Every structure is written in C-alpha cells, then in structure tokens.
CSV table of C-alpha atoms and ligand atoms in Angstrom, one decimal:
chain,number,residue,atom,x,y,z
A,1251,MET,CA,99.9,32.4,-62.2
A,1252,SER,CA,97.6,32.2,-65.2
A,1253,ASN,CA,97.1,35.9,-65.8
A,1254,GLN,CA,100.5,36.3,-67.5
A,1255,ILE,CA,102.6,34.3,-70.0
A,1256,ARG,CA,106.2,33.3,-69.6
A,1257,ILE,CA,108.4,33.9,-72.6
A,1258,ALA,CA,111.8,32.4,-72.9
A,1259,ILE,CA,114.4,34.3,-74.9
A,1260,GLN,CA,118.2,33.9,-75.4
A,1261,LYS,CA,120.2,35.5,-72.7
A,1262,SER,CA,123.1,36.5,-74.9
A,1263,GLY,CA,124.1,35.6,-78.4
A,1264,ARG,CA,122.9,36.1,-81.9
A,1265,LEU,CA,119.2,36.0,-81.0
A,1266,SER,CA,119.1,38.1,-77.9
A,1267,GLU,CA,119.4,41.6,-79.2
A,1268,GLU,CA,116.8,41.2,-82.0
A,1269,SER,CA,114.5,39.3,-79.6
A,1270,LEU,CA,114.6,42.2,-77.2
A,1271,LYS,CA,114.2,44.7,-80.0
A,1272,LEU,CA,111.0,42.9,-81.3
A,1273,ILE,CA,109.6,42.9,-77.7
A,1274,LYS,CA,110.3,46.6,-77.5
A,1275,GLU,CA,108.7,47.3,-80.9
A,1276,CYS,CA,105.7,45.5,-79.6
A,1277,GLY,CA,105.4,48.1,-76.9
A,1278,ILE,CA,106.3,45.7,-74.2
A,1279,LYS,CA,108.5,47.3,-71.5
A,1280,LEU,CA,110.7,45.3,-69.2
A,1281,SER,CA,111.4,46.1,-65.7
A,1282,GLY,CA,114.9,45.7,-64.4
A,1283,GLY,CA,118.2,45.8,-66.1
A,1284,LYS,CA,120.4,43.3,-68.0
A,1285,GLY,CA,122.1,40.3,-66.4
A,1286,LYS,CA,118.9,39.0,-64.8
A,1287,LEU,CA,117.6,35.6,-65.4
A,1288,LYS,CA,114.0,36.6,-65.1
A,1289,THR,CA,112.1,39.9,-65.5
A,1290,ARG,CA,108.6,41.1,-65.8
A,1291,SER,CA,106.9,43.6,-68.1
A,1292,TRP,CA,105.2,46.4,-66.3
A,1293,ASN,CA,102.8,47.2,-69.1
A,1294,PHE,CA,102.1,43.7,-70.6
A,1295,SER,CA,101.1,40.5,-68.9
A,1296,ALA,CA,104.3,38.7,-69.5
A,1297,GLU,CA,107.4,37.5,-67.7
A,1298,PHE,CA,110.6,36.8,-69.5
A,1299,LEU,CA,113.2,34.1,-68.9
A,1300,PHE,CA,116.7,34.6,-70.2
A,1301,LEU,CA,118.2,31.3,-71.2
A,1302,ARG,CA,120.7,29.5,-73.4
A,1303,ASP,CA,119.1,29.1,-76.8
A,1304,ASP,CA,119.6,25.3,-76.6
A,1305,ASP,CA,117.4,25.1,-73.5
A,1306,ILE,CA,114.4,27.1,-74.9
A,1307,PRO,CA,112.6,24.3,-76.8
A,1308,GLY,CA,112.8,22.0,-73.8
A,1309,TYR,CA,111.5,24.7,-71.4
A,1310,VAL,CA,108.5,25.3,-73.6
A,1311,TYR,CA,107.9,21.6,-74.1
A,1312,ASP,CA,108.0,21.1,-70.3
A,1313,GLN,CA,105.7,24.1,-69.9
A,1314,VAL,CA,108.2,25.9,-67.7
A,1315,ALA,CA,107.8,28.7,-70.3
A,1316,ASP,CA,104.6,29.2,-72.3
A,1317,ALA,CA,106.4,30.5,-75.4
A,1318,GLY,CA,109.9,31.0,-76.6
A,1319,ILE,CA,111.9,32.8,-79.3
A,1320,VAL,CA,114.6,30.6,-80.8
A,1321,GLY,CA,116.2,29.5,-84.1
A,1322,GLU,CA,114.2,27.0,-86.0
A,1323,ASN,CA,117.5,25.0,-86.4
A,1324,THR,CA,117.5,24.5,-82.6
A,1325,VAL,CA,113.8,23.6,-82.5
A,1326,LEU,CA,114.4,20.9,-85.1
A,1327,GLU,CA,117.6,19.6,-83.6
A,1328,LYS,CA,116.1,19.2,-80.1
A,1329,GLY,CA,113.1,17.5,-81.6
A,1330,HIS,CA,110.7,18.5,-78.8
A,1331,GLU,CA,107.1,18.7,-80.0
A,1332,VAL,CA,106.4,22.4,-79.9
A,1333,ASN,CA,104.3,24.6,-82.2
A,1334,ILE,CA,106.0,27.2,-84.4
A,1335,ILE,CA,103.4,29.9,-84.4
A,1336,GLU,CA,105.3,32.8,-86.0
A,1337,ARG,CA,108.4,33.2,-88.2
A,1338,LEU,CA,110.1,36.3,-87.0
A,1339,GLY,CA,112.4,37.2,-89.9
A,1340,PHE,CA,115.7,37.7,-88.1
A,1341,ALA,CA,118.7,35.4,-87.4
A,1342,LYS,CA,118.3,34.0,-90.9
A,1343,CYS,CA,120.9,31.3,-91.7
A,1344,ARG,CA,121.1,27.9,-93.2
A,1345,LEU,CA,122.4,24.6,-92.0
A,1346,SER,CA,124.8,23.2,-94.7
A,1347,LEU,CA,127.2,20.5,-95.5
A,1348,ALA,CA,130.7,21.7,-96.5
A,1349,ILE,CA,133.8,19.9,-97.7
A,1350,PRO,CA,137.4,21.0,-98.3
A,1351,LYS,CA,137.4,23.3,-101.3
A,1352,GLU,CA,139.8,21.2,-103.4
A,1353,LYS,CA,137.6,18.1,-103.3
A,1354,THR,CA,135.2,17.4,-106.1
A,1355,TYR,CA,131.6,17.0,-105.3
A,1356,THR,CA,129.0,15.0,-107.3
A,1357,GLY,CA,126.1,14.6,-104.8
A,1358,VAL,CA,125.0,13.6,-101.3
A,1359,GLY,CA,126.3,10.1,-102.0
A,1360,ASP,CA,129.8,11.5,-101.8
A,1361,PHE,CA,129.3,11.7,-98.0
A,1362,ALA,CA,129.1,7.9,-97.7
A,1363,GLY,CA,131.7,6.6,-95.2
A,1364,LEU,CA,133.0,10.1,-94.4
A,1365,ASN,CA,133.4,11.5,-90.9
A,1366,ILE,CA,131.3,14.6,-90.6
A,1367,ALA,CA,131.7,17.1,-87.7
A,1368,THR,CA,128.6,18.9,-86.5
A,1369,SER,CA,126.6,20.3,-83.6
A,1370,TYR,CA,123.4,19.2,-85.3
A,1371,PRO,CA,123.7,15.3,-85.2
A,1372,ASN,CA,119.9,14.7,-85.3
A,1373,ILE,CA,119.1,16.9,-88.3
A,1374,LEU,CA,122.2,15.6,-90.1
A,1375,ASN,CA,121.3,12.0,-89.3
A,1376,SER,CA,117.8,12.3,-90.7
A,1377,PHE,CA,119.0,14.2,-93.8
A,1378,LEU,CA,121.5,11.4,-94.5
A,1379,SER,CA,119.0,8.6,-93.9
A,1380,LYS,CA,116.5,10.3,-96.2
A,1381,HIS,CA,119.2,10.1,-98.9
A,1382,GLY,CA,120.1,6.6,-98.0
A,1383,VAL,CA,123.7,7.6,-97.1
A,1384,SER,CA,125.5,6.2,-94.2
A,1385,ALA,CA,128.3,8.3,-92.7
A,1386,ASP,CA,130.0,8.8,-89.3
A,1387,ILE,CA,128.6,11.7,-87.4
A,1388,HIS,CA,131.1,13.3,-85.0
A,1389,GLU,CA,129.3,15.6,-82.6
A,1390,ILE,CA,131.2,18.7,-81.4
A,1391,SER,CA,129.8,21.7,-79.7
A,1392,GLY,CA,131.8,24.6,-81.2
A,1393,SER,CA,134.4,25.6,-83.8
A,1394,VAL,CA,133.1,22.9,-86.1
A,1395,GLU,CA,134.7,24.5,-89.2
A,1396,ILE,CA,138.2,23.8,-88.1
A,1397,ALA,CA,137.6,20.1,-87.8
A,1398,PRO,CA,138.7,19.1,-91.3
A,1399,SER,CA,142.0,21.2,-91.2
A,1400,ILE,CA,143.0,19.5,-87.9
A,1401,GLY,CA,142.2,16.1,-89.2
A,1402,LEU,CA,139.2,15.6,-87.0
A,1403,ALA,CA,136.7,15.1,-89.8
A,1404,ASP,CA,136.4,15.0,-93.6
A,1405,ALA,CA,133.5,17.3,-93.8
A,1406,VAL,CA,131.3,19.6,-91.6
A,1407,CYS,CA,127.6,20.3,-91.2
A,1408,ASP,CA,127.2,23.7,-89.7
A,1409,ILE,CA,125.3,27.0,-89.7
A,1410,VAL,CA,126.2,29.4,-92.5
A,1411,SER,CA,125.2,33.0,-92.8
A,1412,SER,CA,127.5,35.0,-95.0
A,1413,GLY,CA,129.7,32.0,-95.9
A,1414,SER,CA,132.9,33.7,-94.9
A,1415,THR,CA,133.7,31.3,-92.0
A,1416,LEU,CA,133.7,28.4,-94.4
A,1417,ILE,CA,135.8,30.2,-96.9
A,1418,SER,CA,138.4,31.2,-94.3
A,1419,ASN,CA,138.7,27.6,-93.2
A,1420,GLY,CA,139.2,26.4,-96.8
A,1421,LEU,CA,135.8,24.8,-97.1
A,1422,LYS,CA,133.0,25.0,-99.7
A,1423,GLU,CA,129.3,24.7,-99.1
A,1424,VAL,CA,127.9,21.8,-101.2
A,1425,GLU,CA,124.4,21.0,-99.7
A,1426,THR,CA,121.8,23.1,-97.8
A,1427,ILE,CA,119.9,21.0,-95.4
A,1428,LEU,CA,117.7,23.6,-93.8
A,1429,GLU,CA,116.9,27.3,-94.1
A,1430,SER,CA,116.3,28.8,-90.6
A,1431,GLU,CA,115.2,32.0,-88.9
A,1432,ALA,CA,114.1,33.0,-85.4
A,1433,VAL,CA,110.6,31.6,-84.6
A,1434,LEU,CA,108.1,32.0,-81.8
A,1435,VAL,CA,107.2,28.6,-80.3
A,1436,THR,CA,104.5,27.5,-77.9
A,1437,HIS,CA,103.5,24.3,-76.3
A,1438,LYS,CA,101.3,22.0,-78.3
A,1439,ASN,CA,98.5,22.3,-75.7
A,1440,PHE,CA,98.8,26.0,-75.0
A,1441,ASP,CA,97.1,27.0,-71.8
A,1442,LYS,CA,93.6,28.3,-72.9
A,1443,THR,CA,93.4,30.7,-70.0
A,1444,LYS,CA,96.5,32.6,-71.4
A,1445,LYS,CA,95.3,32.5,-75.0
A,1446,GLY,CA,94.1,36.1,-75.0
A,1447,ILE,CA,97.6,37.3,-74.0
A,1448,LEU,CA,99.3,35.2,-76.6
A,1449,ASP,CA,96.9,36.5,-79.3
A,1450,ASP,CA,97.6,40.0,-78.3
A,1451,LEU,CA,101.4,39.3,-78.5
A,1452,VAL,CA,101.0,37.7,-82.0
A,1453,PHE,CA,98.8,40.6,-83.1
A,1454,ARG,CA,101.5,43.1,-82.1
A,1455,ILE,CA,104.3,41.1,-83.7
A,1456,ASN,CA,102.3,41.0,-87.0
A,1457,SER,CA,101.7,44.7,-86.9
A,1458,VAL,CA,105.4,45.4,-86.4
A,1459,GLN,CA,106.4,43.0,-89.2
A,1460,ARG,CA,103.9,44.5,-91.7
A,1461,GLY,CA,105.4,47.9,-90.8
A,1462,LEU,CA,108.9,46.7,-91.5
A,1463,GLY,CA,108.1,45.4,-95.0
A,1464,ASN,CA,106.1,48.5,-96.0
A,1465,LYS,CA,107.0,52.1,-96.5
A,1466,TYR,CA,105.0,55.2,-96.6
A,1467,ILE,CA,105.6,57.0,-99.8
A,1468,LEU,CA,105.0,60.7,-100.6
A,1469,LEU,CA,105.6,62.3,-104.0
A,1470,ASN,CA,104.7,65.2,-106.1
A,1471,ALA,CA,103.5,65.1,-109.7
A,1472,PRO,CA,101.6,67.0,-112.3
A,1473,ASN,CA,97.9,66.2,-112.0
A,1474,GLU,CA,97.7,64.6,-115.5
A,1475,LYS,CA,100.5,62.2,-114.5
A,1476,ILE,CA,98.8,60.9,-111.3
A,1477,GLN,CA,97.0,58.0,-112.8
A,1478,GLU,CA,100.1,56.8,-114.7
A,1479,ILE,CA,102.0,56.9,-111.4
A,1480,ILE,CA,99.3,54.9,-109.6
A,1481,ASP,CA,99.6,52.3,-112.3
A,1482,ILE,CA,103.4,52.1,-111.9
A,1483,LEU,CA,103.2,51.5,-108.2
A,1484,PRO,CA,102.1,47.9,-107.7
A,1485,GLY,CA,99.9,47.0,-104.9
A,1486,ILE,CA,98.9,50.6,-104.2
A,1487,LYS,CA,95.3,50.6,-103.2
A,1488,SER,CA,93.7,53.9,-102.5
A,1489,PRO,CA,96.3,56.7,-102.4
A,1490,THR,CA,95.6,60.0,-100.8
A,1491,ILE,CA,95.8,62.8,-103.4
A,1492,VAL,CA,96.3,66.3,-102.0
A,1493,PRO,CA,96.5,69.4,-104.2
A,1494,LEU,CA,99.7,71.4,-103.9
A,1495,ALA,CA,99.9,75.2,-103.7
A,1496,MET,CA,101.5,75.1,-107.1
A,1497,ASP,CA,98.7,75.1,-109.7
A,1498,GLY,CA,98.2,71.8,-111.6
A,1499,TRP,CA,100.3,69.7,-109.2
A,1500,SER,CA,99.3,67.2,-106.5
A,1501,SER,CA,101.0,65.3,-103.7
A,1502,LEU,CA,100.3,61.5,-103.6
A,1503,HIS,CA,100.6,59.6,-100.3
A,1504,SER,CA,100.4,55.8,-100.0
A,1505,VAL,CA,101.8,52.7,-98.4
A,1506,ILE,CA,103.9,50.4,-100.6
A,1507,ASN,CA,105.9,47.2,-100.2
A,1508,GLU,CA,109.5,48.3,-100.1
A,1509,ASP,CA,110.9,45.6,-102.4
A,1510,ARG,CA,108.4,46.5,-105.1
A,1511,PHE,CA,109.2,50.2,-104.7
A,1512,TRP,CA,112.8,49.8,-105.8
A,1513,GLU,CA,111.7,48.1,-109.0
A,1514,SER,CA,109.6,51.1,-109.9
A,1515,ILE,CA,111.8,54.0,-109.0
A,1516,ASP,CA,113.1,54.8,-112.6
A,1517,LYS,CA,109.6,54.5,-114.1
A,1518,LEU,CA,108.3,56.9,-111.5
A,1519,LYS,CA,110.8,59.5,-112.2
A,1520,LYS,CA,110.3,59.1,-116.0
A,1521,ALA,CA,106.5,59.5,-115.4
A,1522,GLY,CA,107.2,62.9,-113.7
A,1523,ALA,CA,107.3,62.1,-110.0
A,1524,GLU,CA,109.3,64.6,-108.0
A,1525,GLY,CA,110.3,65.1,-104.4
A,1526,ILE,CA,109.9,61.4,-103.6
A,1527,LEU,CA,110.0,60.6,-99.9
A,1528,VAL,CA,110.0,57.1,-98.6
A,1529,VAL,CA,109.4,56.9,-94.8
A,1530,PRO,CA,109.6,53.9,-92.5
A,1531,ILE,CA,106.4,52.7,-90.8
A,1532,GLU,CA,106.6,51.7,-87.2
A,1533,LYS,CA,103.4,49.6,-87.1
A,1534,MET,CA,100.6,48.7,-89.4
A,1535,ILE,CA,97.2,47.7,-87.9
A,1536,TYR,CA,94.6,45.9,-90.0
B,2716,PRT,O1,125.0,30.7,-75.6
B,2716,PRT,P1,123.9,30.1,-76.4
B,2716,PRT,O2,123.9,28.6,-76.4
B,2716,PRT,O3,122.6,30.8,-76.0
B,2716,PRT,O4,124.1,30.6,-77.9
B,2716,PRT,P2,124.9,29.8,-79.1
B,2716,PRT,O5,126.3,30.2,-79.1
B,2716,PRT,O6,124.5,28.4,-79.1
B,2716,PRT,O7,124.1,30.4,-80.4
B,2716,PRT,P3,124.4,31.8,-81.2
B,2716,PRT,O8,124.0,32.9,-80.3
B,2716,PRT,O9,125.7,31.8,-81.8
B,2716,PRT,O10,123.3,31.6,-82.3
B,2716,PRT,C1,122.0,31.5,-82.0
B,2716,PRT,C2,121.2,31.3,-83.3
B,2716,PRT,O11,121.4,32.3,-84.3
B,2716,PRT,C3,121.5,30.0,-84.0
B,2716,PRT,O12,120.9,28.9,-83.5
B,2716,PRT,C4,121.0,30.3,-85.4
B,2716,PRT,O13,119.6,30.1,-85.4
B,2716,PRT,C5,121.2,31.8,-85.6
B,2716,PRT,N1,122.3,32.2,-86.4
B,2716,PRT,C6,122.2,33.1,-87.5
B,2716,PRT,C7,123.6,31.8,-86.4
B,2716,PRT,C8,124.3,32.5,-87.4
B,2716,PRT,N2,123.4,33.3,-88.1
B,2716,PRT,C9,125.7,32.2,-87.6
B,2716,PRT,N3,126.3,32.8,-88.5
B,2716,PRT,N4,124.2,30.9,-85.6
B,2716,PRT,C10,125.5,30.7,-85.7
B,2716,PRT,N5,126.3,31.3,-86.7
B,2716,PRT,C11,127.7,31.0,-86.7
B,2716,PRT,C12,128.0,29.6,-87.3
B,2716,PRT,O14,127.9,28.6,-86.4
B,2716,PRT,C13,129.4,29.7,-87.9
B,2716,PRT,O15,130.4,29.6,-86.9
B,2716,PRT,O16,128.5,31.9,-87.5
B,2716,PRT,C14,129.5,31.2,-88.3
B,2716,PRT,C15,129.1,31.3,-89.7
B,2716,PRT,O17,128.8,32.6,-90.1
B,2716,PRT,P4,129.2,33.2,-91.5
B,2716,PRT,O18,128.6,34.5,-91.6
B,2716,PRT,O19,130.7,33.3,-91.6
B,2716,PRT,O20,128.7,32.2,-92.6
B,2717,ZN,ZN1,123.4,27.5,-77.9
C-alpha cells in the first residue's frame, strides 16, 4: 500500500522507549497495545514494525520497511546501504577499545597481535586496517566486557555510555572508534509516492527537537535594564515586552537556547532580572 509508510522500531531494549516517546511527541498515535509485532497509527499514515535492532537496517535495505529508528553503530556494523536522514539525539554512546586497567597504553599499534572480543567485528576490522594494525577479532554477541577476565581475550571493543561497566570489569577505555546516537534511516531509493508522508514525519521530528533544545523564558525587570538584559541573552531575537502593573517595570518573554541560558543566569540577576521563569517548549514550528 503506497498511502502509508512502514517504520521499523526496536521491540524492546535501549531504543524502544525513546523511539515510542518521539513518535508520541510527533502527535502520532498508535492503535493496539504492547507486545504486538505490527501496529498502525490511526491519525498518521504509518504502520510500525517492532523488531530486534540488529534487523532494522536489513529490513529497510530490503524495503520491507520504508524507514527505521536504530543506533548508528548498528547501521555501520551491518553495512547495508541506507540513508541516515535524521540524527535523533537519544541513545548516545560510543564504540571504544578497552584494555585491562593495569596495562600501559601507547597507541593503536599496541593492539597488534592481540585477541579482541567484540560484537562489532566489521567496524573494528575497518578501524584496525585504517591504522595498519593486524589483530585477532573474536566475535561474541553479549557480555563482551568479561572476556579479558575469563581469559577469552586481551582487549574488548564495545559500546560505552557512562563507562561504569568497563570500570567494574577492571578495564580502561583507550580509543574511541565511533560516537553514536539513534538515527532515522530510509532506503537509498525511497519510494517517491510516500515522500510526502516522510517529509511530514521529518518536519514533526524537527519541530519536537527544536522545542527540546529551547526554552521559553519570562522575567521581570526595571524598564531601564531591559536593553542590558536583551544584550546578555545571546540569540534572543525579538522579545515581547509587556508593562507590569508596577510602575517602571516590564515583563520580558522570549525563546532561548537552554545551554546558553545557564551561562547567562548570574549576569541576568546582576542586571536586575527578577522572577525568572524558564518553561519547556513542546514544539517549535518555523
Ligand atoms: O534485543 P535487541 O537486539 O533489539 O537489543 P540489543 O540488546 O542488541 O541492544 P540494546 O537495546 O542493548 O541497545 C540498543 C542500542 O542502544 C545500541 O545499539 C546503541 O546504539 C544504544 N546504546 C546506548 C547502548 C548503550 N547506550 C549501552 N550502554 N547499547 C548498549 N549499551 C551497553 C553496552 O553494550 C555495555 O554492556 O551498556 C553497557 C555499557 O554501559 P555503561 O553505561 O556502563 O558504559
Ligand atoms: Zn541487538
């Protein structure tokens, strides 16, 4: 059926909750409960397939699904030619090489001749060849971090997020091969008849993402300080200034980038801003 797109998402795991949350924030409502393998949206022309993350790039490549939400690490490891059309900002992690913490490390050359355990043999192999290093890659599908302590490998190449799993297994991270996050992928030759639906989805995702990075700010200040405050808040374009009931005071409303706001908070207070409210924005439409 060409009047709807099929989107593959992870059934359960580190990507599934955030993927569903994003879909919900895009205003896309799913029919049916959890535990299904396939469900449709009743207010958006999409059908969702719930799969293991490893299968998602292949399903998109084979055009069983039109699009998928998956970790960039998985896309690169599988090596199927798909287009990454959006970076989604969640499931951030890195793929790193780690060695027992007591070992000294001088550079990638140290891996020559070692036995490295990983679930990412393809990415690791191309990283090592790029550095002209030849090592033995031992592919295992889970619990990679325990491999050195049980004598299965000299080093590991695995996904790291906080780093605590490596530490608790007596390992130290010595090289980052890849920085990853969840991405939206589509087939290289995306079906033109469904392009409108995909564009609508991407537009909604962008609106949600802009909203997440920005905050709505409201503050009160004496009139003579308003210009100074506008100068402090970087990126502020055209704030709304509303007079307060209290003579000589105004309320300033605007949208700011959250990261920048925290840099300016002290200056704002010194400049005389009071009653500062910073409120989340659900969506921002340009
Ligand atoms: O069942 P299915 O095959 O669908 O899922 P899965 O078990 O293969 O994958 P899942 O759900 O564990 O992870 C899905 C995706 O989440 C990964 O492909 C990454 O893109 C991303 N992601 C983000 C992570 C992590 N953070 C993460 N911390 N994937 C795995 N980990 C593991 C890592 O393997 C290691 O064991 O967490 C441990 C390290 O975490 P820290 O915080 O101790 O460093
Ligand atoms: Zn998986």
